[in-house]
Amino acid sequence: MAGEENGSAENNGYASWDDVYLQYDFGEPREIHSINLYRNGYANALNTFKRIKIEVFSNEDFSDANVLFGTADVEETAATKLAAQTINLTTPVTARYVRIWQKGHCIQNTNSSWKGYSNVVGLREIEVIAKLKDGETLPDAQETRNIALGKLPYVYGLAPTNIAAISDGKQDDNYAVHNSTGERWLQFEYKNRYRIHEVSSRAPIRWSA
């Protein structure tokens, strides 16, 4: 992020910022079938993600670059908010590198008329789906386990007291207390996909006369 996020594309420097990119090197060419981009979001706003371009190549000098999407803006709606932008390839492409471009975003509040530009690029997850190579297999099935154990959640609302107790694996009197009023939630984030079999929430029961 650079520059002030405000309503003017000129005054905050947006007009002069360069497009930026993330690039993956898979070490060898892979047969790519689809790409999923999961972006950041705001509770009371919608984004237009600016100047998105996705390209792949196998030569280090970029001489065989193949543009799979863009350059184009991607506008978020209430229905697509936090959903992936998916690029499904009718014909798979073989490439070693994937490069993802963006030039910040434009944000529009949904609870007011405020609008502003920013060069922030926020990505929650990037997935590149490829065909298995000969001799390559999916990971062996594993026994189920508690993937929330020891992880601190993101909190919407006031931070709970003793937050580490939420996921310490113990069901005792050492618990967290969340004192926010109105809507509030906890969110756990993982860097991989997991097949979830069960979600358990155990809270203390309080009686009052």
PDB file of C-alpha atoms in Angstrom:
ATOM      1  CA  MET A   1       0.000   0.000   0.000  1.00  0.00           C
ATOM      2  CA  ALA A   2       1.209   3.505  -0.800  1.00  0.00           C
ATOM      3  CA  GLY A   3      -0.515   6.844  -0.745  1.00  0.00           C
ATOM      4  CA  GLU A   4      -3.661   7.975   1.023  1.00  0.00           C
ATOM      5  CA  GLU A   5      -6.929   6.200   0.256  1.00  0.00           C
ATOM      6  CA  ASN A   6      -9.326   8.998  -0.646  1.00  0.00           C
ATOM      7  CA  GLY A   7     -11.823  10.145  -3.250  1.00  0.00           C
ATOM      8  CA  SER A   8      -9.346  11.553  -5.771  1.00  0.00           C
ATOM      9  CA  ALA A   9      -7.344   9.393  -8.123  1.00  0.00           C
ATOM     10  CA  GLU A  10      -5.025  12.344  -8.734  1.00  0.00           C
ATOM     11  CA  ASN A  11      -4.374  13.714  -5.253  1.00  0.00           C
ATOM     12  CA  ASN A  12      -3.516  10.374  -3.656  1.00  0.00           C
ATOM     13  CA  GLY A  13      -1.107   9.392  -6.428  1.00  0.00           C
ATOM     14  CA  TYR A  14      -3.219   6.576  -7.882  1.00  0.00           C
ATOM     15  CA  ALA A  15      -2.974   7.953 -11.410  1.00  0.00           C
ATOM     16  CA  SER A  16       0.834   7.671 -11.382  1.00  0.00           C
ATOM     17  CA  TRP A  17       1.197   4.289  -9.634  1.00  0.00           C
ATOM     18  CA  ASP A  18       2.473   1.355 -11.636  1.00  0.00           C
ATOM     19  CA  ASP A  19       0.674  -1.954 -12.025  1.00  0.00           C
ATOM     20  CA  VAL A  20       2.202  -4.607  -9.752  1.00  0.00           C
ATOM     21  CA  TYR A  21       2.313  -8.387  -9.975  1.00  0.00           C
ATOM     22  CA  LEU A  22       2.793 -11.653  -8.125  1.00  0.00           C
ATOM     23  CA  GLN A  23       4.599 -14.461  -9.932  1.00  0.00           C
ATOM     24  CA  TYR A  24       4.756 -18.190  -9.236  1.00  0.00           C
ATOM     25  CA  ASP A  25       7.531 -20.451 -10.532  1.00  0.00           C
ATOM     26  CA  PHE A  26       6.498 -24.115 -10.471  1.00  0.00           C
ATOM     27  CA  GLY A  27      10.013 -25.269 -11.317  1.00  0.00           C
ATOM     28  CA  GLU A  28       8.874 -26.980 -14.510  1.00  0.00           C
ATOM     29  CA  PRO A  29       6.021 -26.648 -17.024  1.00  0.00           C
ATOM     30  CA  ARG A  30       2.651 -27.851 -15.720  1.00  0.00           C
ATOM     31  CA  GLU A  31      -0.670 -28.404 -17.475  1.00  0.00           C
ATOM     32  CA  ILE A  32      -2.906 -25.682 -16.014  1.00  0.00           C
ATOM     33  CA  HIS A  33      -6.681 -26.087 -16.120  1.00  0.00           C
ATOM     34  CA  SER A  34      -7.980 -23.202 -13.979  1.00  0.00           C
ATOM     35  CA  ILE A  35      -6.952 -20.355 -11.683  1.00  0.00           C
ATOM     36  CA  ASN A  36      -8.919 -19.024  -8.695  1.00  0.00           C
ATOM     37  CA  LEU A  37      -8.300 -15.633  -7.082  1.00  0.00           C
ATOM     38  CA  TYR A  38      -9.854 -14.896  -3.669  1.00  0.00           C
ATOM     39  CA  ARG A  39      -9.582 -11.219  -2.772  1.00  0.00           C
ATOM     40  CA  ASN A  40      -9.991  -9.061   0.311  1.00  0.00           C
ATOM     41  CA  GLY A  41     -13.330  -7.502   1.215  1.00  0.00           C
ATOM     42  CA  TYR A  42     -14.905  -4.896   3.465  1.00  0.00           C
ATOM     43  CA  ALA A  43     -18.012  -5.287   5.605  1.00  0.00           C
ATOM     44  CA  ASN A  44     -19.725  -2.142   4.285  1.00  0.00           C
ATOM     45  CA  ALA A  45     -18.199  -1.632   0.856  1.00  0.00           C
ATOM     46  CA  LEU A  46     -17.764  -3.120  -2.594  1.00  0.00           C
ATOM     47  CA  ASN A  47     -14.563  -3.066  -4.639  1.00  0.00           C
ATOM     48  CA  THR A  48     -13.652  -2.672  -8.245  1.00  0.00           C
ATOM     49  CA  PHE A  49     -10.293  -4.397  -8.679  1.00  0.00           C
ATOM     50  CA  LYS A  50      -8.327  -2.405 -11.216  1.00  0.00           C
ATOM     51  CA  ARG A  51      -6.440  -3.570 -14.295  1.00  0.00           C
ATOM     52  CA  ILE A  52      -6.419  -7.307 -13.632  1.00  0.00           C
ATOM     53  CA  LYS A  53      -4.260  -9.360 -15.979  1.00  0.00           C
ATOM     54  CA  ILE A  54      -3.306 -13.030 -15.669  1.00  0.00           C
ATOM     55  CA  GLU A  55      -0.639 -14.471 -17.926  1.00  0.00           C
ATOM     56  CA  VAL A  56       1.479 -17.601 -18.100  1.00  0.00           C
ATOM     57  CA  PHE A  57       4.817 -18.399 -19.726  1.00  0.00           C
ATOM     58  CA  SER A  58       7.590 -20.980 -19.706  1.00  0.00           C
ATOM     59  CA  ASN A  59      10.611 -19.033 -21.000  1.00  0.00           C
ATOM     60  CA  GLU A  60      12.436 -16.867 -18.469  1.00  0.00           C
ATOM     61  CA  ASP A  61      12.689 -14.049 -21.008  1.00  0.00           C
ATOM     62  CA  PHE A  62       8.865 -13.900 -21.177  1.00  0.00           C
ATOM     63  CA  SER A  63       8.995 -14.442 -24.950  1.00  0.00           C
ATOM     64  CA  ASP A  64       6.127 -16.970 -24.952  1.00  0.00           C
ATOM     65  CA  ALA A  65       3.734 -15.071 -22.653  1.00  0.00           C
ATOM     66  CA  ASN A  66       0.091 -16.095 -23.002  1.00  0.00           C
ATOM     67  CA  VAL A  67      -2.568 -13.772 -21.533  1.00  0.00           C
ATOM     68  CA  LEU A  68      -5.417 -15.781 -19.977  1.00  0.00           C
ATOM     69  CA  PHE A  69      -7.418 -12.795 -18.691  1.00  0.00           C
ATOM     70  CA  GLY A  70      -7.501  -9.008 -19.107  1.00  0.00           C
ATOM     71  CA  THR A  71      -6.272  -6.375 -18.882  1.00  0.00           C
ATOM     72  CA  ALA A  72      -9.665  -5.518 -17.341  1.00  0.00           C
ATOM     73  CA  ASP A  73     -11.340  -4.268 -14.182  1.00  0.00           C
ATOM     74  CA  VAL A  74     -13.214  -6.815 -12.068  1.00  0.00           C
ATOM     75  CA  GLU A  75     -16.247  -5.314 -10.337  1.00  0.00           C
ATOM     76  CA  GLU A  76     -17.465  -6.852  -7.086  1.00  0.00           C
ATOM     77  CA  THR A  77     -21.205  -7.079  -6.422  1.00  0.00           C
ATOM     78  CA  ALA A  78     -23.171  -8.082  -3.339  1.00  0.00           C
ATOM     79  CA  ALA A  79     -23.652 -11.526  -4.923  1.00  0.00           C
ATOM     80  CA  THR A  80     -19.968 -12.052  -5.808  1.00  0.00           C
ATOM     81  CA  LYS A  81     -18.389 -10.501  -2.710  1.00  0.00           C
ATOM     82  CA  LEU A  82     -15.521 -12.684  -1.408  1.00  0.00           C
ATOM     83  CA  ALA A  83     -16.264 -15.282  -4.092  1.00  0.00           C
ATOM     84  CA  ALA A  84     -13.379 -16.414  -6.273  1.00  0.00           C
ATOM     85  CA  GLN A  85     -12.654 -14.948  -9.661  1.00  0.00           C
ATOM     86  CA  THR A  86     -12.282 -18.180 -11.599  1.00  0.00           C
ATOM     87  CA  ILE A  87     -10.526 -18.510 -14.933  1.00  0.00           C
ATOM     88  CA  ASN A  88     -11.582 -21.875 -16.394  1.00  0.00           C
ATOM     89  CA  LEU A  89      -9.580 -22.807 -19.466  1.00  0.00           C
ATOM     90  CA  THR A  90     -11.532 -24.586 -22.197  1.00  0.00           C
ATOM     91  CA  THR A  91      -8.188 -25.790 -23.505  1.00  0.00           C
ATOM     92  CA  PRO A  92      -5.553 -26.316 -20.777  1.00  0.00           C
ATOM     93  CA  VAL A  93      -2.249 -24.468 -21.175  1.00  0.00           C
ATOM     94  CA  THR A  94       1.210 -25.700 -20.273  1.00  0.00           C
ATOM     95  CA  ALA A  95       3.413 -23.175 -18.492  1.00  0.00           C
ATOM     96  CA  ARG A  96       6.048 -22.915 -15.785  1.00  0.00           C
ATOM     97  CA  TYR A  97       5.213 -19.418 -14.554  1.00  0.00           C
ATOM     98  CA  VAL A  98       1.978 -17.636 -13.631  1.00  0.00           C
ATOM     99  CA  ARG A  99       1.968 -13.851 -13.284  1.00  0.00           C
ATOM    100  CA  ILE A 100      -0.999 -11.959 -11.768  1.00  0.00           C
ATOM    101  CA  TRP A 101      -1.210  -8.185 -12.285  1.00  0.00           C
ATOM    102  CA  GLN A 102      -3.318  -5.536 -10.524  1.00  0.00           C
ATOM    103  CA  LYS A 103      -3.331  -1.784  -9.969  1.00  0.00           C
ATOM    104  CA  GLY A 104      -5.048  -1.381  -6.624  1.00  0.00           C
ATOM    105  CA  HIS A 105      -8.789  -0.935  -6.311  1.00  0.00           C
ATOM    106  CA  CYS A 106     -11.656   1.524  -6.176  1.00  0.00           C
ATOM    107  CA  ILE A 107     -13.878   1.176  -3.109  1.00  0.00           C
ATOM    108  CA  GLN A 108     -17.538   2.259  -2.820  1.00  0.00           C
ATOM    109  CA  ASN A 109     -19.224   2.286   0.574  1.00  0.00           C
ATOM    110  CA  THR A 110     -22.614   0.581   0.745  1.00  0.00           C
ATOM    111  CA  ASN A 111     -23.738   2.547   3.807  1.00  0.00           C
ATOM    112  CA  SER A 112     -22.760   6.003   2.489  1.00  0.00           C
ATOM    113  CA  SER A 113     -21.786   7.796  -0.727  1.00  0.00           C
ATOM    114  CA  TRP A 114     -18.034   7.684   0.046  1.00  0.00           C
ATOM    115  CA  LYS A 115     -15.812   6.411  -2.748  1.00  0.00           C
ATOM    116  CA  GLY A 116     -12.047   6.238  -2.942  1.00  0.00           C
ATOM    117  CA  TYR A 117      -9.045   4.826  -4.767  1.00  0.00           C
ATOM    118  CA  SER A 118      -6.171   2.868  -3.308  1.00  0.00           C
ATOM    119  CA  ASN A 119      -3.165   0.994  -4.652  1.00  0.00           C
ATOM    120  CA  VAL A 120      -3.792  -1.786  -2.106  1.00  0.00           C
ATOM    121  CA  VAL A 121      -3.734  -5.301  -3.570  1.00  0.00           C
ATOM    122  CA  GLY A 122      -5.322  -7.732  -1.118  1.00  0.00           C
ATOM    123  CA  LEU A 123      -5.455 -11.442  -1.948  1.00  0.00           C
ATOM    124  CA  ARG A 124      -6.705 -14.032   0.555  1.00  0.00           C
ATOM    125  CA  GLU A 125      -5.810 -17.060  -1.531  1.00  0.00           C
ATOM    126  CA  ILE A 126      -4.513 -17.982  -4.993  1.00  0.00           C
ATOM    127  CA  GLU A 127      -5.131 -21.437  -6.468  1.00  0.00           C
ATOM    128  CA  VAL A 128      -3.610 -22.782  -9.668  1.00  0.00           C
ATOM    129  CA  ILE A 129      -5.255 -26.087 -10.580  1.00  0.00           C
ATOM    130  CA  ALA A 130      -3.100 -28.387 -12.695  1.00  0.00           C
ATOM    131  CA  LYS A 131      -3.154 -31.966 -13.969  1.00  0.00           C
ATOM    132  CA  LEU A 132      -1.193 -34.551 -11.970  1.00  0.00           C
ATOM    133  CA  LYS A 133       2.063 -35.606 -13.609  1.00  0.00           C
ATOM    134  CA  ASP A 134       2.889 -39.229 -14.366  1.00  0.00           C
ATOM    135  CA  GLY A 135       3.833 -40.874 -11.092  1.00  0.00           C
ATOM    136  CA  GLU A 136       2.444 -37.968  -9.046  1.00  0.00           C
ATOM    137  CA  THR A 137      -0.354 -38.862  -6.638  1.00  0.00           C
ATOM    138  CA  LEU A 138      -2.664 -37.032  -4.321  1.00  0.00           C
ATOM    139  CA  PRO A 139      -1.570 -36.979  -0.652  1.00  0.00           C
ATOM    140  CA  ASP A 140      -2.508 -40.091   1.277  1.00  0.00           C
ATOM    141  CA  ALA A 141      -5.688 -39.888   3.309  1.00  0.00           C
ATOM    142  CA  GLN A 142      -4.996 -38.963   6.928  1.00  0.00           C
ATOM    143  CA  GLU A 143      -6.894 -39.402  10.124  1.00  0.00           C
ATOM    144  CA  THR A 144      -9.070 -36.469  11.097  1.00  0.00           C
ATOM    145  CA  ARG A 145      -7.570 -33.902  13.458  1.00  0.00           C
ATOM    146  CA  ASN A 146      -8.391 -30.545  14.985  1.00  0.00           C
ATOM    147  CA  ILE A 147      -7.056 -28.001  12.496  1.00  0.00           C
ATOM    148  CA  ALA A 148      -8.117 -25.057  14.697  1.00  0.00           C
ATOM    149  CA  LEU A 149      -5.876 -26.203  17.552  1.00  0.00           C
ATOM    150  CA  GLY A 150      -3.450 -23.485  18.584  1.00  0.00           C
ATOM    151  CA  LYS A 151      -4.563 -21.007  15.909  1.00  0.00           C
ATOM    152  CA  LEU A 152      -5.827 -17.571  16.905  1.00  0.00           C
ATOM    153  CA  PRO A 153      -8.976 -16.529  15.035  1.00  0.00           C
ATOM    154  CA  TYR A 154      -9.758 -13.207  13.405  1.00  0.00           C
ATOM    155  CA  VAL A 155     -12.454 -11.432  15.435  1.00  0.00           C
ATOM    156  CA  TYR A 156     -15.296  -9.221  14.215  1.00  0.00           C
ATOM    157  CA  GLY A 157     -16.208  -7.083  17.210  1.00  0.00           C
ATOM    158  CA  LEU A 158     -14.265  -6.385  20.373  1.00  0.00           C
ATOM    159  CA  ALA A 159     -11.321  -8.711  20.956  1.00  0.00           C
ATOM    160  CA  PRO A 160     -12.280 -11.422  23.484  1.00  0.00           C
ATOM    161  CA  THR A 161     -10.386 -11.613  26.727  1.00  0.00           C
ATOM    162  CA  ASN A 162      -8.095 -14.646  26.958  1.00  0.00           C
ATOM    163  CA  ILE A 163      -8.472 -15.303  23.234  1.00  0.00           C
ATOM    164  CA  ALA A 164      -5.918 -18.134  23.180  1.00  0.00           C
ATOM    165  CA  ALA A 165      -8.288 -20.274  25.249  1.00  0.00           C
ATOM    166  CA  ILE A 166     -10.686 -20.480  22.296  1.00  0.00           C
ATOM    167  CA  SER A 167      -8.502 -23.026  20.540  1.00  0.00           C
ATOM    168  CA  ASP A 168      -6.196 -24.468  23.224  1.00  0.00           C
ATOM    169  CA  GLY A 169      -7.760 -27.930  22.992  1.00  0.00           C
ATOM    170  CA  LYS A 170      -8.994 -27.883  26.582  1.00  0.00           C
ATOM    171  CA  GLN A 171     -12.572 -27.927  27.787  1.00  0.00           C
ATOM    172  CA  ASP A 172     -12.129 -26.355  31.212  1.00  0.00           C
ATOM    173  CA  ASP A 173     -12.962 -23.142  33.076  1.00  0.00           C
ATOM    174  CA  ASN A 174     -10.220 -21.242  31.264  1.00  0.00           C
ATOM    175  CA  TYR A 175     -12.354 -19.761  28.490  1.00  0.00           C
ATOM    176  CA  ALA A 176     -12.510 -16.588  26.441  1.00  0.00           C
ATOM    177  CA  VAL A 177     -15.221 -13.959  26.938  1.00  0.00           C
ATOM    178  CA  HIS A 178     -16.593 -11.929  24.034  1.00  0.00           C
ATOM    179  CA  ASN A 179     -18.349  -8.761  25.263  1.00  0.00           C
ATOM    180  CA  SER A 180     -19.323  -7.113  21.952  1.00  0.00           C
ATOM    181  CA  THR A 181     -22.974  -6.258  21.400  1.00  0.00           C
ATOM    182  CA  GLY A 182     -24.777  -6.934  18.144  1.00  0.00           C
ATOM    183  CA  GLU A 183     -23.377  -9.139  15.399  1.00  0.00           C
ATOM    184  CA  ARG A 184     -19.986 -10.699  16.115  1.00  0.00           C
ATOM    185  CA  TRP A 185     -18.043 -13.661  14.791  1.00  0.00           C
ATOM    186  CA  LEU A 186     -14.744 -15.511  14.808  1.00  0.00           C
ATOM    187  CA  GLN A 187     -12.943 -16.675  11.691  1.00  0.00           C
ATOM    188  CA  PHE A 188     -10.151 -19.202  11.307  1.00  0.00           C
ATOM    189  CA  GLU A 189      -7.977 -18.994   8.214  1.00  0.00           C
ATOM    190  CA  TYR A 190      -5.808 -21.783   6.794  1.00  0.00           C
ATOM    191  CA  LYS A 191      -3.229 -21.702   4.021  1.00  0.00           C
ATOM    192  CA  ASN A 192      -4.454 -25.001   2.578  1.00  0.00           C
ATOM    193  CA  ARG A 193      -7.777 -26.594   1.767  1.00  0.00           C
ATOM    194  CA  TYR A 194      -9.081 -29.246   4.141  1.00  0.00           C
ATOM    195  CA  ARG A 195     -11.997 -31.622   3.986  1.00  0.00           C
ATOM    196  CA  ILE A 196     -13.949 -30.685   7.124  1.00  0.00           C
ATOM    197  CA  HIS A 197     -15.852 -33.451   8.892  1.00  0.00           C
ATOM    198  CA  GLU A 198     -17.070 -31.665  12.027  1.00  0.00           C
ATOM    199  CA  VAL A 199     -17.204 -28.222  13.633  1.00  0.00           C
ATOM    200  CA  SER A 200     -17.747 -28.133  17.401  1.00  0.00           C
ATOM    201  CA  SER A 201     -18.341 -25.092  19.598  1.00  0.00           C
ATOM    202  CA  ARG A 202     -18.476 -25.587  23.348  1.00  0.00           C
ATOM    203  CA  ALA A 203     -19.466 -22.565  25.430  1.00  0.00           C
ATOM    204  CA  PRO A 204     -20.074 -22.321  29.173  1.00  0.00           C
ATOM    205  CA  ILE A 205     -23.713 -22.210  30.254  1.00  0.00           C
ATOM    206  CA  ARG A 206     -24.647 -19.443  32.689  1.00  0.00           C
ATOM    207  CA  TRP A 207     -27.819 -19.438  34.777  1.00  0.00           C
ATOM    208  CA  SER A 208     -29.394 -16.330  36.237  1.00  0.00           C
ATOM    209  CA  ALA A 209     -32.326 -15.939  38.607  1.00  0.00           C
TER     210      ALA A 209
END
